[in-house]
Short mmCIF file of C-alpha atoms in Angstrom, two decimals:
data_model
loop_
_atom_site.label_atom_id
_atom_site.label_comp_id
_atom_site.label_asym_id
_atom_site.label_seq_id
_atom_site.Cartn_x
_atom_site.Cartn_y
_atom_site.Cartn_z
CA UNK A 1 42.08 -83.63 85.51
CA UNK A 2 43.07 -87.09 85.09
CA UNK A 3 45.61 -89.05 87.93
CA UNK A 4 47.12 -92.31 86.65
CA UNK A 5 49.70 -94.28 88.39
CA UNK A 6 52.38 -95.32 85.92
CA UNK A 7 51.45 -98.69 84.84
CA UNK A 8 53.94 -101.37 85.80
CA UNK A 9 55.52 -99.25 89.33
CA UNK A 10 52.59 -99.76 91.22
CA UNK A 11 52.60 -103.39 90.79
CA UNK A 12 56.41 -103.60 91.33
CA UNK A 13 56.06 -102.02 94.58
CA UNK A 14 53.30 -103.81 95.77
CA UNK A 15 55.48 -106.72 95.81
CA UNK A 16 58.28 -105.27 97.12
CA UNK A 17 55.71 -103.77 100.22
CA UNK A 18 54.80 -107.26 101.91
CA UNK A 19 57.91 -107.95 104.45
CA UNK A 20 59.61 -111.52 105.11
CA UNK A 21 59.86 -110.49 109.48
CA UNK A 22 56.72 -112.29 110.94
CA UNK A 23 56.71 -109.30 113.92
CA UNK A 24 56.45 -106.80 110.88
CA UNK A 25 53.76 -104.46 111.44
CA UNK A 26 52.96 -105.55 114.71
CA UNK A 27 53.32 -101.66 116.38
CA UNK A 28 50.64 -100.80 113.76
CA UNK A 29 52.42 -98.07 112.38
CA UNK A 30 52.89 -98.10 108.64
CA UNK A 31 53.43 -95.40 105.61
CA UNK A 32 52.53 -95.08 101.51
CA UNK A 33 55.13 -95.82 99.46
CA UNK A 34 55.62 -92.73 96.67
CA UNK A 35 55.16 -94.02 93.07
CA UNK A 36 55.21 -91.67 89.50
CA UNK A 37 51.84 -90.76 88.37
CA UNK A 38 50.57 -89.43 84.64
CA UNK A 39 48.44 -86.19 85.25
CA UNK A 40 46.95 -84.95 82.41
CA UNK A 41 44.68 -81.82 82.31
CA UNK A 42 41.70 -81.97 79.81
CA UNK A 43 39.50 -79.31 78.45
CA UNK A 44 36.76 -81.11 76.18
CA UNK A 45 38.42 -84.26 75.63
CA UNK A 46 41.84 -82.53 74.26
CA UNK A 47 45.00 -82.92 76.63
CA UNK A 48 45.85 -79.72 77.67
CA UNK A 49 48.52 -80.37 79.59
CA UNK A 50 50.28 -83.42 80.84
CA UNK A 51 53.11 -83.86 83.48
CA UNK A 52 54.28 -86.45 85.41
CA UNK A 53 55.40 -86.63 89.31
CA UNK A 54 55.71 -88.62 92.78
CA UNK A 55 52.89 -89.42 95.31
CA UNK A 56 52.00 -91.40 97.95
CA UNK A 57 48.33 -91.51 97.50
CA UNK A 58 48.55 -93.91 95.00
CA UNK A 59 51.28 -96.68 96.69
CA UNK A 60 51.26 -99.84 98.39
CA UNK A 61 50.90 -99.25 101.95
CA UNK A 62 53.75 -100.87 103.94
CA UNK A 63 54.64 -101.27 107.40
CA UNK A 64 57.41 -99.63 109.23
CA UNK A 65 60.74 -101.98 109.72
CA UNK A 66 60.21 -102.86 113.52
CA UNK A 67 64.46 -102.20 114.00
CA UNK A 68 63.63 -98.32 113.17
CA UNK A 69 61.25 -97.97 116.36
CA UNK A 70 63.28 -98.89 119.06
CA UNK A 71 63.51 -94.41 119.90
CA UNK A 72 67.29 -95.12 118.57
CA UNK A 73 65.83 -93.36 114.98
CA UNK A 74 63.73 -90.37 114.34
CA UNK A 75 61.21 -90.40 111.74
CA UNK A 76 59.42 -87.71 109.72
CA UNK A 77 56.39 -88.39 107.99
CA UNK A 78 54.42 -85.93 105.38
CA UNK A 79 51.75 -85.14 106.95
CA UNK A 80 49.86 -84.68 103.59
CA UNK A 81 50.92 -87.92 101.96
CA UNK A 82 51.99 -90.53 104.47
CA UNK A 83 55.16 -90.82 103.23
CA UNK A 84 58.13 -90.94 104.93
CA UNK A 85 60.20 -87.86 104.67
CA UNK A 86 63.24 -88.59 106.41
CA UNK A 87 64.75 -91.44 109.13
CA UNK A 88 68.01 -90.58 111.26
CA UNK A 89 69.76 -92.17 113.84
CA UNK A 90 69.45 -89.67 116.64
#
């Protein structure tokens, strides 16, 4: 089984992940961002299959905007991944 993160995303978002706010990060908490991986499955070096989907495993960590912890917002992480599965205002 092979896990590849689809060349080009990961960089994009790893420049997109650094934030401009000089407080940003500061309450330490912080989630992956999801990017499109190439998994192929190989039985003696023949694809067997190959697919393509989203995880956080392989993204830029980022920190969480400082605005959304203020308790005015709920937010729902995947406990598997890290990623952040939803934000509402409460």
């Amino acid at each position: 089984l092979r896990v590849e993160p689809e060349k080009g995303l990961v960089s994009k978002y790893t420049e997109l992940a650094p934030s401009q706010t000089p407080d940003a990060g500061e309450s330490k908490v912080f989630y992956r961002l999801p990017v499109t991986v190439n998994i192929t499955l190989a039985y003696e070096l023949k694809a067997i299959a190959t697919a393509r989907t989203i995880m956080s495993q392989f993204g830029q960590i980022a920190p969480i905007p400082e605005e959304l912890l203020t308790g005015e917002y709920a937010i729902e992480f995947h406990p598997e991944t890290g990623a952040v599965k939803s934000i509402r205002k409460k």
